[in-house]
PDB file of C-alpha atoms and ligand atoms in Angstrom:
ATOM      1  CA  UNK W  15     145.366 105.098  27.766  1.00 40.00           C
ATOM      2  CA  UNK W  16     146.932 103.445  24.832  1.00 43.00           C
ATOM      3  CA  UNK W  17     146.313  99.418  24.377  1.00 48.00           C
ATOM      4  CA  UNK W  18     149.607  98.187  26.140  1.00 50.00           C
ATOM      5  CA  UNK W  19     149.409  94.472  26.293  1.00 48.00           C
ATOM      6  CA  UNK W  20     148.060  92.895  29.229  1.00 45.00           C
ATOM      7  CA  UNK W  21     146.955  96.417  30.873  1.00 59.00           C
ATOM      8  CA  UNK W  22     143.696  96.806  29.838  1.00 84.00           C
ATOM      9  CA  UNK W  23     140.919  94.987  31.254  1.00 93.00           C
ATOM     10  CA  UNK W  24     139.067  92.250  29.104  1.00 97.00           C
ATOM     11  CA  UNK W  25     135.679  90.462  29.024  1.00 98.00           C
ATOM     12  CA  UNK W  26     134.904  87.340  29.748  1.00 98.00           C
ATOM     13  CA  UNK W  27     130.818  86.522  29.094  1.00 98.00           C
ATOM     14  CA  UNK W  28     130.204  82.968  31.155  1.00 98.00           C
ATOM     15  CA  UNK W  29     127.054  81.771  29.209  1.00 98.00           C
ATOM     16  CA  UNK W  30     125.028  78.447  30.060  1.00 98.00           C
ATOM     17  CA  UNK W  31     122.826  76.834  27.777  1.00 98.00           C
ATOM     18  CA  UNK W  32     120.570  75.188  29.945  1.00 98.00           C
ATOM     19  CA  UNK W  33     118.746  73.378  27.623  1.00 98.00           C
ATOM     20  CA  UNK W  34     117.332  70.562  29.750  1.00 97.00           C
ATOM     21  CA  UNK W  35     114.846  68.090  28.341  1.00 98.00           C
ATOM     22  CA  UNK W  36     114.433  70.199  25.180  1.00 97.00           C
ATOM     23  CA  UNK W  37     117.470  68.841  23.848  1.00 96.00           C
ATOM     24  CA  UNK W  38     116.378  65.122  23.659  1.00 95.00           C
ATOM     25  CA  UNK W  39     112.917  65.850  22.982  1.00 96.00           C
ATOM     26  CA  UNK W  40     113.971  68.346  19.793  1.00 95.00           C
ATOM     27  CA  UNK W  41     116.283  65.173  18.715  1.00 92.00           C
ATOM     28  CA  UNK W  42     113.311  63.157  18.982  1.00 94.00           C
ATOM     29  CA  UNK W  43     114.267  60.668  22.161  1.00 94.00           C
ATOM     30  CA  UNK W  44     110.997  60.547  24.601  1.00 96.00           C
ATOM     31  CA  UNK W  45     112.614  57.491  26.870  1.00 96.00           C
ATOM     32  CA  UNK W  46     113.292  57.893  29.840  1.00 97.00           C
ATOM     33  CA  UNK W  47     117.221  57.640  29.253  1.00 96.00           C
ATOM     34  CA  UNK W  48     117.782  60.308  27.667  1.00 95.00           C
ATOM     35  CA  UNK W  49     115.414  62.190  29.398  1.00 97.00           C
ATOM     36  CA  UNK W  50     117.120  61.922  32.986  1.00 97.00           C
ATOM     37  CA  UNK W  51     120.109  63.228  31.322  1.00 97.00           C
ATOM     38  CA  UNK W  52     118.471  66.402  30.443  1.00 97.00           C
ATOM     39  CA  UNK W  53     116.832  66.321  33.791  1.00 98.00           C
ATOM     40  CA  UNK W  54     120.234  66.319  35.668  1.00 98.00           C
ATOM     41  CA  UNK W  55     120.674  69.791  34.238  1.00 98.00           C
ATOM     42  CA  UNK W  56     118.093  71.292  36.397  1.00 98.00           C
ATOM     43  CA  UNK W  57     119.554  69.254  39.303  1.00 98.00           C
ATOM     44  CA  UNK W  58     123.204  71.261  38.582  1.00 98.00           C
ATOM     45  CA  UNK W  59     121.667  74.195  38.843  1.00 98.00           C
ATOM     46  CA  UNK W  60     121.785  74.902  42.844  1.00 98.00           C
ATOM     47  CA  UNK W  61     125.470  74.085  42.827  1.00 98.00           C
ATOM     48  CA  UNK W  62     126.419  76.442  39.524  1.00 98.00           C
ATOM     49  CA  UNK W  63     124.858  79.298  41.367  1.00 98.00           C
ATOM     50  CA  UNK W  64     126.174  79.228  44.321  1.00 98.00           C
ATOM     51  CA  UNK W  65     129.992  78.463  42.528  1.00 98.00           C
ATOM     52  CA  UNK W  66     128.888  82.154  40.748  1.00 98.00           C
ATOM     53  CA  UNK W  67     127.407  83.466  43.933  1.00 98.00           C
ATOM     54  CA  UNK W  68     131.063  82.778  45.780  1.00 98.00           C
ATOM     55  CA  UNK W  69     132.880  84.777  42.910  1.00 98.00           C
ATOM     56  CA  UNK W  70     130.438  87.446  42.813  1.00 98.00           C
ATOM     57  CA  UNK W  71     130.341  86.534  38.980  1.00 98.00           C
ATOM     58  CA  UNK W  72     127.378  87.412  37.007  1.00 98.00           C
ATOM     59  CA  UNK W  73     126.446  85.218  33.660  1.00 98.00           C
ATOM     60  CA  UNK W  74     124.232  84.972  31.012  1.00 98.00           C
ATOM     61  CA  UNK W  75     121.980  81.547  30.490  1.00 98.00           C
ATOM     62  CA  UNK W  76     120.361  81.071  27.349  1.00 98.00           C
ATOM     63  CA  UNK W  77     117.156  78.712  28.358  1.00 98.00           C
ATOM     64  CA  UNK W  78     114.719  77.434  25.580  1.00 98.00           C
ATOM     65  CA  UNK W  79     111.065  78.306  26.534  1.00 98.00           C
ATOM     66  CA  UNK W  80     109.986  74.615  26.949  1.00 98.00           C
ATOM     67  CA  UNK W  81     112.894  74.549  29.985  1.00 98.00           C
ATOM     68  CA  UNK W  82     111.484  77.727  31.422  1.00 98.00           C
ATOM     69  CA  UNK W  83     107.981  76.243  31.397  1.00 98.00           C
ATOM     70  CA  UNK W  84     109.080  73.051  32.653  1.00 98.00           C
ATOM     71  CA  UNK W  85     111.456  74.368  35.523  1.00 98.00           C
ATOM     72  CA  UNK W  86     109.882  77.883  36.476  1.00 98.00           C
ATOM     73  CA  UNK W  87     111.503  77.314  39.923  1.00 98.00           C
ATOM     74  CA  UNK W  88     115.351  76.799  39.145  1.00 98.00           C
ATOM     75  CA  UNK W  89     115.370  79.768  36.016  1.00 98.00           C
ATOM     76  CA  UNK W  90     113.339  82.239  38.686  1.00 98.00           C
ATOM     77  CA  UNK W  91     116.451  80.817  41.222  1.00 98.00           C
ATOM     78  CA  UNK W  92     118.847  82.149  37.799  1.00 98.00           C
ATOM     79  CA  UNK W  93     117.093  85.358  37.606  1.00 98.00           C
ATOM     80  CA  UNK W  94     116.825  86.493  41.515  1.00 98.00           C
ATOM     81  CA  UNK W  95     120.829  86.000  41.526  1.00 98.00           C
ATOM     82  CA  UNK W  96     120.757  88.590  38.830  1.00 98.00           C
ATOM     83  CA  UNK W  97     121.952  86.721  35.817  1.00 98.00           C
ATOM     84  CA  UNK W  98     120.649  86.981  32.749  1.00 98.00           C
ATOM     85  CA  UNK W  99     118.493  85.255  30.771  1.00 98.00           C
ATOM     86  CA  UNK W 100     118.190  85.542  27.261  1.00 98.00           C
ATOM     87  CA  UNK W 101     116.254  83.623  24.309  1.00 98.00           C
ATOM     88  CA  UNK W 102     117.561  79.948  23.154  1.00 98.00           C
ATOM     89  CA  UNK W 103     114.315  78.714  20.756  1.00 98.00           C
ATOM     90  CA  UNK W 104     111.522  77.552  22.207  1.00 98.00           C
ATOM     91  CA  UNK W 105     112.170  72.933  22.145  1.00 98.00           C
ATOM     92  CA  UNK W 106     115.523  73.883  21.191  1.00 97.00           C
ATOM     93  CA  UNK W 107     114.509  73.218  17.724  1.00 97.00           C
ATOM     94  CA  UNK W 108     117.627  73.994  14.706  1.00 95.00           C
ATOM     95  CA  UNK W 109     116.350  77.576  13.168  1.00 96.00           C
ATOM     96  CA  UNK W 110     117.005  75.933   9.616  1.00 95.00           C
ATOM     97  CA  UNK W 111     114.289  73.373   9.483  1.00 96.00           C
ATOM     98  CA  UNK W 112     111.794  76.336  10.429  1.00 97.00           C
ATOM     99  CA  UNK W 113     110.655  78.948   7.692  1.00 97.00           C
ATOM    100  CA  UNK W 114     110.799  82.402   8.170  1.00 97.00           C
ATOM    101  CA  UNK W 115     107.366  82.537  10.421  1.00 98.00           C
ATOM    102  CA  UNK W 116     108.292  79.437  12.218  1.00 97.00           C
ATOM    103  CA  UNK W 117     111.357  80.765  13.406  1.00 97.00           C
ATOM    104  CA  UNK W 118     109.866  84.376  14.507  1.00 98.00           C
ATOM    105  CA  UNK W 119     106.788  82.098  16.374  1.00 98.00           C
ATOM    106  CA  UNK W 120     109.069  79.876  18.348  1.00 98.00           C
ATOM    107  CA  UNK W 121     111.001  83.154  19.671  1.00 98.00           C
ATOM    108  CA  UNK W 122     108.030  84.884  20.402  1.00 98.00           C
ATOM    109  CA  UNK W 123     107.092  81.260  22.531  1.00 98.00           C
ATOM    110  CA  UNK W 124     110.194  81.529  24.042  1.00 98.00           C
ATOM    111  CA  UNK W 125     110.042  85.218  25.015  1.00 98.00           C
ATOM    112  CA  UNK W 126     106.929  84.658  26.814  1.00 98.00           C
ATOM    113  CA  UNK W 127     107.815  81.703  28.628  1.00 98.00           C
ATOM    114  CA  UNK W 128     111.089  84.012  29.901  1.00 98.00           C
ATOM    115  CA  UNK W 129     109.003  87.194  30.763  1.00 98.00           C
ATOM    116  CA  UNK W 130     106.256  85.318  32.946  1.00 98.00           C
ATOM    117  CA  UNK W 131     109.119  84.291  35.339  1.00 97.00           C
ATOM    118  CA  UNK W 132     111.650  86.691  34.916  1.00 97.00           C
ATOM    119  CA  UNK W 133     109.021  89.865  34.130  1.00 97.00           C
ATOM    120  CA  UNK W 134     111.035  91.292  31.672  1.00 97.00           C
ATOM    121  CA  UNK W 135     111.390  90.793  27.619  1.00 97.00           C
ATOM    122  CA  UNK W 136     114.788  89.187  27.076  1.00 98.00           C
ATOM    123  CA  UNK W 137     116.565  91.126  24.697  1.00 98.00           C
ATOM    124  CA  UNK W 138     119.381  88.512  23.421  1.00 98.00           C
ATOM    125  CA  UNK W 139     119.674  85.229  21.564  1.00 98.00           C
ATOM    126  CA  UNK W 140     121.821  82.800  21.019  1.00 98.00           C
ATOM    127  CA  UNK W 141     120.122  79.720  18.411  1.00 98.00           C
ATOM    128  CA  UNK W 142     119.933  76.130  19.307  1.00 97.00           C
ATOM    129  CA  UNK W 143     122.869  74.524  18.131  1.00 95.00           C
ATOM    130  CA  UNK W 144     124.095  77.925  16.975  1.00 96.00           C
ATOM    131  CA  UNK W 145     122.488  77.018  13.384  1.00 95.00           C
ATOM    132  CA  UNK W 146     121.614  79.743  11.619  1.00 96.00           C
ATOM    133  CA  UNK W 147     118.988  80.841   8.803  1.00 96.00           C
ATOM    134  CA  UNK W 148     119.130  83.883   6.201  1.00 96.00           C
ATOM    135  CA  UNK W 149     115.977  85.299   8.225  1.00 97.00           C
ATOM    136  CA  UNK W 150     117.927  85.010  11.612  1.00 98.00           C
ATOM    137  CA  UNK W 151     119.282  88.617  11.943  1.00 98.00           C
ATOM    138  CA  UNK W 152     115.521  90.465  10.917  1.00 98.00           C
ATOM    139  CA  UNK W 153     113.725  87.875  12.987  1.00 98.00           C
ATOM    140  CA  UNK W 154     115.943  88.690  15.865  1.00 98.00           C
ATOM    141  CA  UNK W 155     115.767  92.458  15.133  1.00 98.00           C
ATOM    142  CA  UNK W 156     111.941  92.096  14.555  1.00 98.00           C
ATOM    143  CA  UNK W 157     111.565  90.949  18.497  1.00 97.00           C
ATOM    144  CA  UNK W 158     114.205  93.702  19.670  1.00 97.00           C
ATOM    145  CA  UNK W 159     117.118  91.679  20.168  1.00 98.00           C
ATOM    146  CA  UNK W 160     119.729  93.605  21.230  1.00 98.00           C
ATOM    147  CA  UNK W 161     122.583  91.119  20.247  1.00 98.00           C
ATOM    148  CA  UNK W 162     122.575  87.330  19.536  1.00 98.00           C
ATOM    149  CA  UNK W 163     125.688  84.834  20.256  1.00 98.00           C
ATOM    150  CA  UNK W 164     125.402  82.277  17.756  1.00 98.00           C
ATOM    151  CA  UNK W 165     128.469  82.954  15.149  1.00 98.00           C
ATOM    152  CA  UNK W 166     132.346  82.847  14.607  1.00 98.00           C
ATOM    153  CA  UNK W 167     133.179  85.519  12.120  1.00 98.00           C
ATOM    154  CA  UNK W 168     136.033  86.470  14.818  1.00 98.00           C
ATOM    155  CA  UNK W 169     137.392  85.667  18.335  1.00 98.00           C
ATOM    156  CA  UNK W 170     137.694  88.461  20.761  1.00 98.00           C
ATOM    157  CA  UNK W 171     135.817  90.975  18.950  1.00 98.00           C
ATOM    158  CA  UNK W 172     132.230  91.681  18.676  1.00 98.00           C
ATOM    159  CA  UNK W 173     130.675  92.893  15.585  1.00 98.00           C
ATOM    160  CA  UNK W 174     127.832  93.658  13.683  1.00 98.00           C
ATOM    161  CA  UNK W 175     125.754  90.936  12.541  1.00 98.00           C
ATOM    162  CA  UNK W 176     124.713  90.929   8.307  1.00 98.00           C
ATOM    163  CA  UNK W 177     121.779  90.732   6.322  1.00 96.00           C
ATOM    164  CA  UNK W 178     121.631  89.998   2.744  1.00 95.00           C
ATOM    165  CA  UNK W 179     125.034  87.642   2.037  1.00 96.00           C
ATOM    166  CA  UNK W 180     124.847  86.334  -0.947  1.00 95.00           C
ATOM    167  CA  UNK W 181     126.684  82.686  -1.228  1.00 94.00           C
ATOM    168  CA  UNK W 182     127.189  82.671  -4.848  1.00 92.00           C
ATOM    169  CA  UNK W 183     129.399  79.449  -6.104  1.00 93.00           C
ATOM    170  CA  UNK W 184     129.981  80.923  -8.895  1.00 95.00           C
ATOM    171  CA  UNK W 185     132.105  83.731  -7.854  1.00 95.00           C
ATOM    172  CA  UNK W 186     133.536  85.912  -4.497  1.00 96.00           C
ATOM    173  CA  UNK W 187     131.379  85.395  -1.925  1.00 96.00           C
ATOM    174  CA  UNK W 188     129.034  88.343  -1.659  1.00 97.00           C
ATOM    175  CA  UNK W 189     128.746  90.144   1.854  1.00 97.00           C
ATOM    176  CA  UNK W 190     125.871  91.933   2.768  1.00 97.00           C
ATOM    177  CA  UNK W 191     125.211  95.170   4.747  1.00 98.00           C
ATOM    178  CA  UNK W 192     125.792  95.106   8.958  1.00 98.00           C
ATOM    179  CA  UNK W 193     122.794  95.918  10.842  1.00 98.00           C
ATOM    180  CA  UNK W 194     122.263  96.616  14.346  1.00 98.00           C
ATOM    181  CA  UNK W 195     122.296  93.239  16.081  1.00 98.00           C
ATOM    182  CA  UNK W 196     125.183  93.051  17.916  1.00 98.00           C
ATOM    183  CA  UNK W 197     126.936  89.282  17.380  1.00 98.00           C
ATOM    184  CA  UNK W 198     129.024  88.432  20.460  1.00 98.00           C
ATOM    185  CA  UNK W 199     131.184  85.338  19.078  1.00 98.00           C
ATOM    186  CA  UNK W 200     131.497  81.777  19.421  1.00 98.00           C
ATOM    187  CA  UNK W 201     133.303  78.336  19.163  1.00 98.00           C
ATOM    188  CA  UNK W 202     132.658  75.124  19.289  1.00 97.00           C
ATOM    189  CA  UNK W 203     136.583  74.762  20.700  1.00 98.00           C
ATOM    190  CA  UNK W 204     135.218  77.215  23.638  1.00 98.00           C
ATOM    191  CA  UNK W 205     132.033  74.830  24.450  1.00 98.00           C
ATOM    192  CA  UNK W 206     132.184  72.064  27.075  1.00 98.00           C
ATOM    193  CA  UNK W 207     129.407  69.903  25.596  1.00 97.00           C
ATOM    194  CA  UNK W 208     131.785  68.229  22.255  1.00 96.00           C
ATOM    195  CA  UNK W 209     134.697  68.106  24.308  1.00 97.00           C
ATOM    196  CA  UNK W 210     133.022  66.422  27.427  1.00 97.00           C
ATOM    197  CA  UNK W 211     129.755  64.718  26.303  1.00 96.00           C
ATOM    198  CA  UNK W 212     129.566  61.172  25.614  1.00 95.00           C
ATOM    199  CA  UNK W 213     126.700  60.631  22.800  1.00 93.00           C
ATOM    200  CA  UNK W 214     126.346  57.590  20.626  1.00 90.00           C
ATOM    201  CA  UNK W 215     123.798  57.575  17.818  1.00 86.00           C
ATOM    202  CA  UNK W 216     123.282  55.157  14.773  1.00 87.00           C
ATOM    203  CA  UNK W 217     125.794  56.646  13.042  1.00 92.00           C
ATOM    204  CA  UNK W 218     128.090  57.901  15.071  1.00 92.00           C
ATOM    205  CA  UNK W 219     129.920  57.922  18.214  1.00 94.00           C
ATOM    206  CA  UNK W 220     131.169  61.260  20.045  1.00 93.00           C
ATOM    207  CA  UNK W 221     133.366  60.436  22.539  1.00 93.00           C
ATOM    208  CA  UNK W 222     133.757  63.465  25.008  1.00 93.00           C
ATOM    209  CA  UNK W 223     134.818  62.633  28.192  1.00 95.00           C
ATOM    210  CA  UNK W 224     137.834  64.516  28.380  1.00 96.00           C
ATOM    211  CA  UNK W 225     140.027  65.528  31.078  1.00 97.00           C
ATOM    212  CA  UNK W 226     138.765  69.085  32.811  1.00 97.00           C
ATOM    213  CA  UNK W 227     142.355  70.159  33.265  1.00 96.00           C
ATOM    214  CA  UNK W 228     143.441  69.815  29.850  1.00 97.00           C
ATOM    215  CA  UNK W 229     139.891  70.996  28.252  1.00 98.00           C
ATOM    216  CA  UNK W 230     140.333  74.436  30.809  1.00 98.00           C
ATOM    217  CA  UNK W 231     143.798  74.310  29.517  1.00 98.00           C
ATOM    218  CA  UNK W 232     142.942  75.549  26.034  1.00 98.00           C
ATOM    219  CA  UNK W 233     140.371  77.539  27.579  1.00 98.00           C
ATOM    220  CA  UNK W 234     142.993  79.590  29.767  1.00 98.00           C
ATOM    221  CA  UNK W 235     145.080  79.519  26.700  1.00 98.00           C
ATOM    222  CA  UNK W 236     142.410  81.318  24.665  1.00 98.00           C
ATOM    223  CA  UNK W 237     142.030  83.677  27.488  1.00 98.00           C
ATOM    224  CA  UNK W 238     145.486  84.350  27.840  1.00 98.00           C
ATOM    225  CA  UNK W 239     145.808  85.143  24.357  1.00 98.00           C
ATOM    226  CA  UNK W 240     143.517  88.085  24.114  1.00 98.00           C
ATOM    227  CA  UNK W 241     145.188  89.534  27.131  1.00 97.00           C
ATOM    228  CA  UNK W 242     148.238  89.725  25.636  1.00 97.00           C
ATOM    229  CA  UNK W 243     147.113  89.818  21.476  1.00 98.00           C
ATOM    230  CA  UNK W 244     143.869  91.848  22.027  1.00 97.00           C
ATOM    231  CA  UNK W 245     143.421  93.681  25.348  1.00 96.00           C
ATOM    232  CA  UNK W 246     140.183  94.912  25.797  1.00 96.00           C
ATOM    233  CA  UNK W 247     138.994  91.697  23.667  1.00 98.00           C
ATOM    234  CA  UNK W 248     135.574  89.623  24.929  1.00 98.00           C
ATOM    235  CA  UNK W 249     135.567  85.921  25.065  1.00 98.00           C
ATOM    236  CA  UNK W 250     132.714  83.751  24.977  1.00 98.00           C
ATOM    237  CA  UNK W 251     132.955  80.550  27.113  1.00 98.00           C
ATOM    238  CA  UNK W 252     129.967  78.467  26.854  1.00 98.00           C
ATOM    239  CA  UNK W 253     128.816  75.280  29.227  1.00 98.00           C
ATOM    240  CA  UNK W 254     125.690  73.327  29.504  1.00 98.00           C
ATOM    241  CA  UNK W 255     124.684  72.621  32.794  1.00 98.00           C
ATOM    242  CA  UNK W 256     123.771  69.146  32.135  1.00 98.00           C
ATOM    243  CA  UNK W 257     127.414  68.392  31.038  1.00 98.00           C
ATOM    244  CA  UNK W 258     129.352  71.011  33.646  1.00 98.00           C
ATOM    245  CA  UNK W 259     127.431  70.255  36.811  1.00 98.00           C
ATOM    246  CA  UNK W 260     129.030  66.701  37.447  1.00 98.00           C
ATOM    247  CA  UNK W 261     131.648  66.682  40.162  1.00 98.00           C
ATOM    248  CA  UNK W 262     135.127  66.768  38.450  1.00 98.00           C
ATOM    249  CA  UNK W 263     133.715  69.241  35.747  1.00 98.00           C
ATOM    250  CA  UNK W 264     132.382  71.668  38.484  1.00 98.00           C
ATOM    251  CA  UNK W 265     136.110  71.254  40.199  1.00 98.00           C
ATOM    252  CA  UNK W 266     137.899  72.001  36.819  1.00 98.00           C
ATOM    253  CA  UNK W 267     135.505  74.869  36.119  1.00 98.00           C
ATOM    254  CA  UNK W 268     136.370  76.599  39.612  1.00 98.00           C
ATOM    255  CA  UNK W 269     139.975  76.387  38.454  1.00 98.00           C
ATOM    256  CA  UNK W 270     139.530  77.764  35.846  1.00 98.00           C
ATOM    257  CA  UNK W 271     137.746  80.522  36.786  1.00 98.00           C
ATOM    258  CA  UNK W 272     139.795  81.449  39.813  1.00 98.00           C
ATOM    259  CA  UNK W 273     142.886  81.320  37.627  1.00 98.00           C
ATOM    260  CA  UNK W 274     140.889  83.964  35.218  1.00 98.00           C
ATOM    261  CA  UNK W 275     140.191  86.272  37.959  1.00 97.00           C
ATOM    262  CA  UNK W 276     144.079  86.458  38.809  1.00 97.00           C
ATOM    263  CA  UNK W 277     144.179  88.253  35.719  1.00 97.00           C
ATOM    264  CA  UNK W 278     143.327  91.356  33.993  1.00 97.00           C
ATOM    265  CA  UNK W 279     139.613  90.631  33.246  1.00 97.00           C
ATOM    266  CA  UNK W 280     136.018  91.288  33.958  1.00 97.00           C
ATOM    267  CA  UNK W 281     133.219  88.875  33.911  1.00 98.00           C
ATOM    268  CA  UNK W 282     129.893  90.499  32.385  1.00 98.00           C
ATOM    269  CA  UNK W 283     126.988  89.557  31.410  1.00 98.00           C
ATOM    270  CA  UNK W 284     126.750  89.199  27.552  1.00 98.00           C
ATOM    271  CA  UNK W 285     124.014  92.389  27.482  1.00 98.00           C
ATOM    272  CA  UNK W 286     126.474  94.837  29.370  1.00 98.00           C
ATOM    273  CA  UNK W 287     129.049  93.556  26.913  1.00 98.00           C
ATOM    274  CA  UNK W 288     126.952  94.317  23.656  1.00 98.00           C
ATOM    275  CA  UNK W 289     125.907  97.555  25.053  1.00 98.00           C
ATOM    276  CA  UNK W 290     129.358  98.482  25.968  1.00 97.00           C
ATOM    277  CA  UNK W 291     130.676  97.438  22.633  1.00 97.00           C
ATOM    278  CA  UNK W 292     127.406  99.664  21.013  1.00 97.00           C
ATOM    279  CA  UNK W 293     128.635 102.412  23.195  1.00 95.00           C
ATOM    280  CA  UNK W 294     132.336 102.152  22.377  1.00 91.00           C
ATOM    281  CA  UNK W 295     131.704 101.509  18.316  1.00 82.00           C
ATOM    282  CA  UNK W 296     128.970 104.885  18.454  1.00 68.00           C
TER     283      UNK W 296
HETATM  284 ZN1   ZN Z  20     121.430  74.509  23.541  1.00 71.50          ZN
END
């Protein structure tokens, strides 16, 4: 069937990052402030489920190994509702202040923590913070990552992750050879935690605390442009439970996805979605 616009079905891969307590602790805040904030993402996670559950949507959540080990109760709750759950460092800790070993050891932490609740080895990635190190791509390929969802080299289109760039300032930017890790893209425009987060540090204030309708807005927008620019296209949408699960959030995000599902697209988990896109690119 040729690609008439708006005919044929898209993807849209619902991922949360439920990072929890990690993220304070990897940005070095121990009080109990901050703390509580990371705690209310475990509390969220009842009412996300059953919001999926309802829709008969299945997502992906990308859960550092220190939230795993601290909540083994709510991730086993993620995994017997049949969503994924895939690798997301092990204290949430940025990839480039690790070397190459400490960046393989904290996903092989991480993997554990994930396979003594969920009994399987997880088999994607997405990095804290979606930073990213030269060694990424072998480290990931090295545990048997199937795909990671970290980058931004394109919207609606899956690709092939590199190894081997060379960022010469001297001259053209140097690209190196794709290998087998699938990359499933991001953006930080499709990511509720800068747009709706409130975080002040010494330095700086992010304000966040935007209006749902007009965040979902550009979300919906971004949706609605693939249908009709790139059927068949994937889009990422990213939340944090600790940010989506408050009440007018959770509202929004129903919206949103009910308006999503009067249109020509498929939710899937982001490992059906690299496999498909292996399959389809064989
Ligand atoms: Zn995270």
């Amino acid at each position: 069937m040729p690609d008439t616009p708006g005919t044929r079905e898209s993807t849209i891969c619902l991922t949360f990052d439920f990072d929890a307590i990690s993220l304070w602790l990897a940005r070095g805040q121990t009080s109990p402030g901050p703390i509580s904030r990371g705690e209310f993402g475990a509390h969220a996670i009842p009412r996300i489920l059953a919001m999926l559950r309802e829709r008969e949507i299945t997502a992906t959540f990308f859960i550092p190994g220190h939230t795993v080990d601290t909540y083994p109760g709510q991730c086993a709750m993620i995994a017997d509702a049949g969503h994924e759950i895939a690798l997301h460092g092990y204290l949430h800790e940025p990839v480039s202040k690790l070397d190459r070993a400490g960046e393989l050891a904290a996903a092989q932490r991480a993997r554990e923590s994930i396979r003594r609740v969920t009994g399987y080895e997880a088999v994607g990635n997405r990095t804290p913070s979606w930073d990213f190190t030269p060694s990424t791509v072998d480290v990931l390929l090295e545990l048997g990552c199937e795909y990671d969802s970290s980058l931004m080299g394109t919207d609606y289109t899956p690709y092939y992750a590199r190894r081997g760039d060379v960022a010469d300032p001297d001259g053209p930017y140097r690209f190196g050879e794709p290998t087998s890790l699938v990359e499933l893209p991001v953006s930080w425009s499709l990511d509720d935690y800068p747009q709706f987060e409130y975080l002040r540090t010494d330095t700086a204030i992010m304000p966040g605390l935007r209006s749902p309708d007009s965040v979902f807005r550009n979300f919906l927008d971004d949706v609605d442009y693939m249908i009709r620019e790139e059927p068949g296209g994937v889009c990422v949408l990213t939340f944090h439970p600790q940010v989506i699960g408050r009440g007018h959030r959770m509202m929004g995000l129903e919206r949103l996805l009910d308006a999503c599902r009067e249109r020509p697209v498929s939710f899937r988990t982001c490992l059906d979605t690299a496999r498909a896109f292996r399959r389809g690119s064989a």
